[in-house]
JSON list of C-alpha atoms in Angstrom, two decimals:
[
{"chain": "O", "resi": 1, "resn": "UNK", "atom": "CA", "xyz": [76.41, 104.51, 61.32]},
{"chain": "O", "resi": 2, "resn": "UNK", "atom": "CA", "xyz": [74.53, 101.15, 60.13]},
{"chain": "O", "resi": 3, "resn": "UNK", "atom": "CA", "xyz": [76.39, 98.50, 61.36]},
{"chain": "O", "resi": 4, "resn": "UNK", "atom": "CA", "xyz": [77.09, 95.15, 58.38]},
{"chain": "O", "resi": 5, "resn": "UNK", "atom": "CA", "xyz": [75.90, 91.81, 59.34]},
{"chain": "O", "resi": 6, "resn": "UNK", "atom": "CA", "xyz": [75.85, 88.84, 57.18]},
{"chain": "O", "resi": 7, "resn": "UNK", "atom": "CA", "xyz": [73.30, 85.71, 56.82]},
{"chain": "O", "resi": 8, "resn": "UNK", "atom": "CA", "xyz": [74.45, 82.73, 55.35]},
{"chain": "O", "resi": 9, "resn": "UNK", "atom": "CA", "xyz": [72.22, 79.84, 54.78]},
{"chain": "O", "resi": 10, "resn": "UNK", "atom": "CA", "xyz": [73.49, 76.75, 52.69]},
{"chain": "O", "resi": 11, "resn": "UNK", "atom": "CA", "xyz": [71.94, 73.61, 51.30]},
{"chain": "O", "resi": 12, "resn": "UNK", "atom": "CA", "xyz": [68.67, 73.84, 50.71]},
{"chain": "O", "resi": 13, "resn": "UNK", "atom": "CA", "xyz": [68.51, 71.76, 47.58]},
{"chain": "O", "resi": 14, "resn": "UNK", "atom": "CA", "xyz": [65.50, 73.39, 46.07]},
{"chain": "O", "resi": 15, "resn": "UNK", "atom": "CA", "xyz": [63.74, 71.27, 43.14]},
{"chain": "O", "resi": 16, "resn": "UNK", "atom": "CA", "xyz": [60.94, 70.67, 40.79]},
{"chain": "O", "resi": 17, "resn": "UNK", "atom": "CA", "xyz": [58.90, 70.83, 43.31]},
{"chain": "O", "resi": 18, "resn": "UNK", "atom": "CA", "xyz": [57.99, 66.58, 42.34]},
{"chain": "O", "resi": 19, "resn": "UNK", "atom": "CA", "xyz": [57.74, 63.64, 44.69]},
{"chain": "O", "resi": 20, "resn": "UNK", "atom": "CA", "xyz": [61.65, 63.82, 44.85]},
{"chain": "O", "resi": 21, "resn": "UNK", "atom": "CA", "xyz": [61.47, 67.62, 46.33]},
{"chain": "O", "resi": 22, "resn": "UNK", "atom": "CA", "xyz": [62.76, 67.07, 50.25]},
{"chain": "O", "resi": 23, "resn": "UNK", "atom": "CA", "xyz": [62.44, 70.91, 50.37]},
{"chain": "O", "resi": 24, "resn": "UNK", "atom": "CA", "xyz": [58.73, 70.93, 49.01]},
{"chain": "O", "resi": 25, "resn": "UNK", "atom": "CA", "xyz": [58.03, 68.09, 51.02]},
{"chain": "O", "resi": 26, "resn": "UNK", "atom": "CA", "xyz": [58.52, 69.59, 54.01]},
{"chain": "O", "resi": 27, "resn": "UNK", "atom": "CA", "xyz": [56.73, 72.79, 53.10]},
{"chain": "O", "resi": 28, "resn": "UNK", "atom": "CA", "xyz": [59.50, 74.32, 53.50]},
{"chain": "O", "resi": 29, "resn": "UNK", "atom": "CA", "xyz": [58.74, 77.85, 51.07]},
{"chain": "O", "resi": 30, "resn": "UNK", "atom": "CA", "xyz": [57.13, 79.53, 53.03]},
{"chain": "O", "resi": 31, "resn": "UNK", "atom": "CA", "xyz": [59.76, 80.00, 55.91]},
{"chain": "O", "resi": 32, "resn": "UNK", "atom": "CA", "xyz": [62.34, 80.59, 53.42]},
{"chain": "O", "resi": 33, "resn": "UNK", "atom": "CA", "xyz": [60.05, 83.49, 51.72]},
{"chain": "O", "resi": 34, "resn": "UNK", "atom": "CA", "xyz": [59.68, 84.89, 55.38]},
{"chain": "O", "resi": 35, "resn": "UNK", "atom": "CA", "xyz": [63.33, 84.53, 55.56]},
{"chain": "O", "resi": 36, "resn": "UNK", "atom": "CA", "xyz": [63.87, 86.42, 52.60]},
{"chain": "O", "resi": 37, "resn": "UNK", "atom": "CA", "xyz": [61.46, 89.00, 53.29]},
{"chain": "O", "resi": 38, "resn": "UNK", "atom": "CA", "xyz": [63.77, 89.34, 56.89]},
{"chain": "O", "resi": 39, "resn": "UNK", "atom": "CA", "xyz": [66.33, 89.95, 55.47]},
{"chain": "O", "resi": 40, "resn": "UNK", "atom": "CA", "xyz": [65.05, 92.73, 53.03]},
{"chain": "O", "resi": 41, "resn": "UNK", "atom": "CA", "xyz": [64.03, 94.61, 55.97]},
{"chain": "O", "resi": 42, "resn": "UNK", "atom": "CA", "xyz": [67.31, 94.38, 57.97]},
{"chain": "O", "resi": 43, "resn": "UNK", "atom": "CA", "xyz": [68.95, 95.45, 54.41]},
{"chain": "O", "resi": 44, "resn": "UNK", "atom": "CA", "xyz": [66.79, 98.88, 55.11]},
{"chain": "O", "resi": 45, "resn": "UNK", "atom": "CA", "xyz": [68.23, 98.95, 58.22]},
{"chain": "O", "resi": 46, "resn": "UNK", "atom": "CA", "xyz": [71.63, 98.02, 58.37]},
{"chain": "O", "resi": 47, "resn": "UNK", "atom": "CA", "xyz": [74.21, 97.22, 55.31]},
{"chain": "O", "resi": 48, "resn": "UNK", "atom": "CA", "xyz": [72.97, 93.45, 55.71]},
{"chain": "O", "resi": 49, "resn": "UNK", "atom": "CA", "xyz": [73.85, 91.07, 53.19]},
{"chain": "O", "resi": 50, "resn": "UNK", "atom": "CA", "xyz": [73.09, 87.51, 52.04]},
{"chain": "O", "resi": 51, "resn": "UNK", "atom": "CA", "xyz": [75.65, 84.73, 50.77]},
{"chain": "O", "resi": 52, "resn": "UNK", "atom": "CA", "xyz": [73.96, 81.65, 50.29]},
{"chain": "O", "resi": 53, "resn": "UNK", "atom": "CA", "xyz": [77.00, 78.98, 50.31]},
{"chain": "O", "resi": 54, "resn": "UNK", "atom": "CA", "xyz": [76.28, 76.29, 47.91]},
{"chain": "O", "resi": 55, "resn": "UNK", "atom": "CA", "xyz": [73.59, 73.85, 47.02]},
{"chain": "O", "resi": 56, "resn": "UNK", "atom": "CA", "xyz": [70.50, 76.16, 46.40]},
{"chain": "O", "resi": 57, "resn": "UNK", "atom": "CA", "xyz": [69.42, 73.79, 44.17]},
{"chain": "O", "resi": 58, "resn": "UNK", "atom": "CA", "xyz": [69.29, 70.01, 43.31]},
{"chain": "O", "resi": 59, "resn": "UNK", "atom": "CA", "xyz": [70.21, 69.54, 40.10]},
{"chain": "O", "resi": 60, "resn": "UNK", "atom": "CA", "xyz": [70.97, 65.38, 40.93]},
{"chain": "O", "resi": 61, "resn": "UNK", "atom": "CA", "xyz": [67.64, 64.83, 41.30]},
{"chain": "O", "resi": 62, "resn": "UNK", "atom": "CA", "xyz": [65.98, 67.07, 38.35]},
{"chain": "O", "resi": 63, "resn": "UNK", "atom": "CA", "xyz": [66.65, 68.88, 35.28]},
{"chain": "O", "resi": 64, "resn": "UNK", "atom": "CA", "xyz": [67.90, 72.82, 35.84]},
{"chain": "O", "resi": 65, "resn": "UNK", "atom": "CA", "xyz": [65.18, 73.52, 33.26]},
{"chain": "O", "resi": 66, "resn": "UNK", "atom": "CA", "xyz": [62.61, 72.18, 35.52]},
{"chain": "O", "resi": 67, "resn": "UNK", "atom": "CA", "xyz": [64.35, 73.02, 38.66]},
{"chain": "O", "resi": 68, "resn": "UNK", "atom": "CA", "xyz": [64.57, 76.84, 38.00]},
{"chain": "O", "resi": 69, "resn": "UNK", "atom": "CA", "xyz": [61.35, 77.45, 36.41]},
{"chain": "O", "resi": 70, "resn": "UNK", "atom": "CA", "xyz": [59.33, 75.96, 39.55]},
{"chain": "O", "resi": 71, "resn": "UNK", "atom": "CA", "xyz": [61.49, 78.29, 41.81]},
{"chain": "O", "resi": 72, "resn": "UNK", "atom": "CA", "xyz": [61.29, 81.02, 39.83]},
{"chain": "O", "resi": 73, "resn": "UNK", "atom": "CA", "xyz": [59.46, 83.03, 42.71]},
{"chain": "O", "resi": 74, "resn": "UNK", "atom": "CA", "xyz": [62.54, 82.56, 45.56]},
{"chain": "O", "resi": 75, "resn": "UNK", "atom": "CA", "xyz": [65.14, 82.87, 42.45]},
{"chain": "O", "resi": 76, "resn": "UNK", "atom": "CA", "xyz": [62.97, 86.29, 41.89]},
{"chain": "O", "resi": 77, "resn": "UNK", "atom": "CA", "xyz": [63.11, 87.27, 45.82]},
{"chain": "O", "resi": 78, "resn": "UNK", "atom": "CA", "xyz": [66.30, 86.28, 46.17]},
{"chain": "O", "resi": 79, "resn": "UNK", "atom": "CA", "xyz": [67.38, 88.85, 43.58]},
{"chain": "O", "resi": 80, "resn": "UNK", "atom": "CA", "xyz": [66.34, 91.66, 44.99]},
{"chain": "O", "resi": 81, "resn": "UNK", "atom": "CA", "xyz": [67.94, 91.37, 47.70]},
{"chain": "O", "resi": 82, "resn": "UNK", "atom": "CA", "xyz": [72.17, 92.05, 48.09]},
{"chain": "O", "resi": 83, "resn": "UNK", "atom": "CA", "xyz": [72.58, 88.25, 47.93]},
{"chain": "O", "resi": 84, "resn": "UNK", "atom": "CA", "xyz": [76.28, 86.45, 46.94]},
{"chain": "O", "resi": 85, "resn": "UNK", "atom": "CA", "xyz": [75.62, 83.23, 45.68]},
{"chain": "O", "resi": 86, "resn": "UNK", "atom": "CA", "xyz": [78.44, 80.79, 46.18]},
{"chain": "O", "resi": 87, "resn": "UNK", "atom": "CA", "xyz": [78.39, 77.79, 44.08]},
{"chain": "O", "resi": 88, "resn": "UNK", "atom": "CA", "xyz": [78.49, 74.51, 45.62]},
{"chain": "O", "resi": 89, "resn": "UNK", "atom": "CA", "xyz": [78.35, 70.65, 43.74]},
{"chain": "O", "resi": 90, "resn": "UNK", "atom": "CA", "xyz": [74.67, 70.36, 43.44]},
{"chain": "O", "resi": 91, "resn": "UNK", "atom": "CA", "xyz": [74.52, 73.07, 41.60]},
{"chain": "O", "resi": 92, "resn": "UNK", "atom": "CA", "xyz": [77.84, 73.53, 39.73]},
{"chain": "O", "resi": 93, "resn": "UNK", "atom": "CA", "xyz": [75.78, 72.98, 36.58]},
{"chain": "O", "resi": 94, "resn": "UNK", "atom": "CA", "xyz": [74.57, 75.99, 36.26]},
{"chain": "O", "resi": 95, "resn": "UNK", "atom": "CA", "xyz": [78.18, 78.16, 36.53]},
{"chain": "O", "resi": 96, "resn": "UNK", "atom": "CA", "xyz": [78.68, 77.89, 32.33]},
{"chain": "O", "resi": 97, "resn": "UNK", "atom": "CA", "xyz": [75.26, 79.63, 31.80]},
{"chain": "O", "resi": 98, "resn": "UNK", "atom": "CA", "xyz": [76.51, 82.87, 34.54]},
{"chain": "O", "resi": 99, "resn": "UNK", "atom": "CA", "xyz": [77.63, 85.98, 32.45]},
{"chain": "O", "resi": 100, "resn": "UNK", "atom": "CA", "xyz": [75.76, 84.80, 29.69]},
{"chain": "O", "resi": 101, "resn": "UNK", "atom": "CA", "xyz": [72.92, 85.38, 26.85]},
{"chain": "O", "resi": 102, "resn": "UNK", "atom": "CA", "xyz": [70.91, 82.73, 29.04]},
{"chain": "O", "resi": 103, "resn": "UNK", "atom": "CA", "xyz": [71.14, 83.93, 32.63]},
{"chain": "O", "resi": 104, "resn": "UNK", "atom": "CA", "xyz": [70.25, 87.77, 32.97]},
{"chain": "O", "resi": 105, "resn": "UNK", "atom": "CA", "xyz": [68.34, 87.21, 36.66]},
{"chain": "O", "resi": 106, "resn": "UNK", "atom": "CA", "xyz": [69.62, 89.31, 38.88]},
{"chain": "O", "resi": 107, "resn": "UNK", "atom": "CA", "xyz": [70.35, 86.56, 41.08]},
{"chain": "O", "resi": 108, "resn": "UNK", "atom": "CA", "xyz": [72.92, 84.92, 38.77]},
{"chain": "O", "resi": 109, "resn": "UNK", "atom": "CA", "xyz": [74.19, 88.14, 38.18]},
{"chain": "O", "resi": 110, "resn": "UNK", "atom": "CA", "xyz": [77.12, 87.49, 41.33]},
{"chain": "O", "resi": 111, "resn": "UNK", "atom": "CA", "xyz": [77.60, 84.10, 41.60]},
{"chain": "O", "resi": 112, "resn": "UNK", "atom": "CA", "xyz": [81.20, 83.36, 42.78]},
{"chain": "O", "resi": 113, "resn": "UNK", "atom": "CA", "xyz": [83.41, 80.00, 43.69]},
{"chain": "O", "resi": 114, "resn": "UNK", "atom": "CA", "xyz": [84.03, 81.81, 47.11]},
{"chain": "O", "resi": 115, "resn": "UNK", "atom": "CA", "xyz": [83.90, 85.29, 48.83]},
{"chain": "O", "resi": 116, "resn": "UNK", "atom": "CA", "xyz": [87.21, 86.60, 50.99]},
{"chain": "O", "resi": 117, "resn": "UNK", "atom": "CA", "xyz": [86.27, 88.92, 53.35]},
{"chain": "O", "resi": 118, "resn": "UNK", "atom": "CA", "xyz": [88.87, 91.06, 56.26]},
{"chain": "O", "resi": 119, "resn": "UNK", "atom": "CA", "xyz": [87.94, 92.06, 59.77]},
{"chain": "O", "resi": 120, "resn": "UNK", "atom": "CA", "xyz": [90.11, 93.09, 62.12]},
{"chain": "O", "resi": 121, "resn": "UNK", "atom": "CA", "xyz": [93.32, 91.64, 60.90]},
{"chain": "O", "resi": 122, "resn": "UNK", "atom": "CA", "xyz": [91.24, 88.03, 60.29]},
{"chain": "O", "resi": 123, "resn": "UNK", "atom": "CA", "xyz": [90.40, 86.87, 56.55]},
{"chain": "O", "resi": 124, "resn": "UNK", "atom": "CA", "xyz": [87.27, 85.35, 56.72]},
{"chain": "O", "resi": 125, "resn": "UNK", "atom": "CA", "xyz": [86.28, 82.70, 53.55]},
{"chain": "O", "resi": 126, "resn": "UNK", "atom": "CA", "xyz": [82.96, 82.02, 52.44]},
{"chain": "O", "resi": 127, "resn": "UNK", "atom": "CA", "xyz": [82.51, 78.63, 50.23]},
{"chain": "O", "resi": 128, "resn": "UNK", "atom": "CA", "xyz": [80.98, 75.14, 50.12]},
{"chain": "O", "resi": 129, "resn": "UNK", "atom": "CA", "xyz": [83.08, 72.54, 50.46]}
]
């Protein structure tokens, strides 16, 4: 039997990739495409899953027009692998665009205020606060 294991990562605050980007300015991509590309392979492996818990994005320092279409490579990675995306306030802006016309990535396809999960008689929850 595979055994389940879940990542989390949180806070990354992903821009426009401008002089305001703290993740671009530390060249920071190309781990987090690694990471990604981890976690695919332990999804082939084991029932592995990703919730990222709030703040993929910085939408206080940029637009969510510009934002998303300079990330539009990890927002593609991202969703295609079994990732839970867990709104936090950086990026609250973009919860009234899920379900709709506007948002048909596969990564905004199970985005969630929180994720309640049971093991062994404990609740575990899964949010940014």
């Amino acid at each position: 039997m595979k055994k389940s294991i879940i990542y989390c990562i949180s806070d990354l605050h992903l821009g426009d990739k401008g002089s305001r980007d703290n993740f671009e300015e530390k060249q920071r991509t190309p781990s987090l495409l690694k990471f990604i590309d981890f976690i695919e392979q332990e999804q082939k492996n084991n029932s592995a899953k990703l919730f990222i818990l709030g703040d993929l994005f910085e939408f206080w320092q940029s637009s969510i027009g510009n934002v998303l279409s300079k990330r539009k490579d990890i927002i593609d990675r991202l969703g295609e692998v079994n990732t839970t995306y867990i709104i936090g306030n950086h990026d609250i802006d973009i919860l009234p665009l899920t379900g709709t016309e506007w948002f048909k990535i596969p990564l905004f396809q199970n985005i969630t205020n929180e994720v309640r999960l049971s093991y062994n008689n404990i609740e575990y929850v899964f949010n940014h606060i």
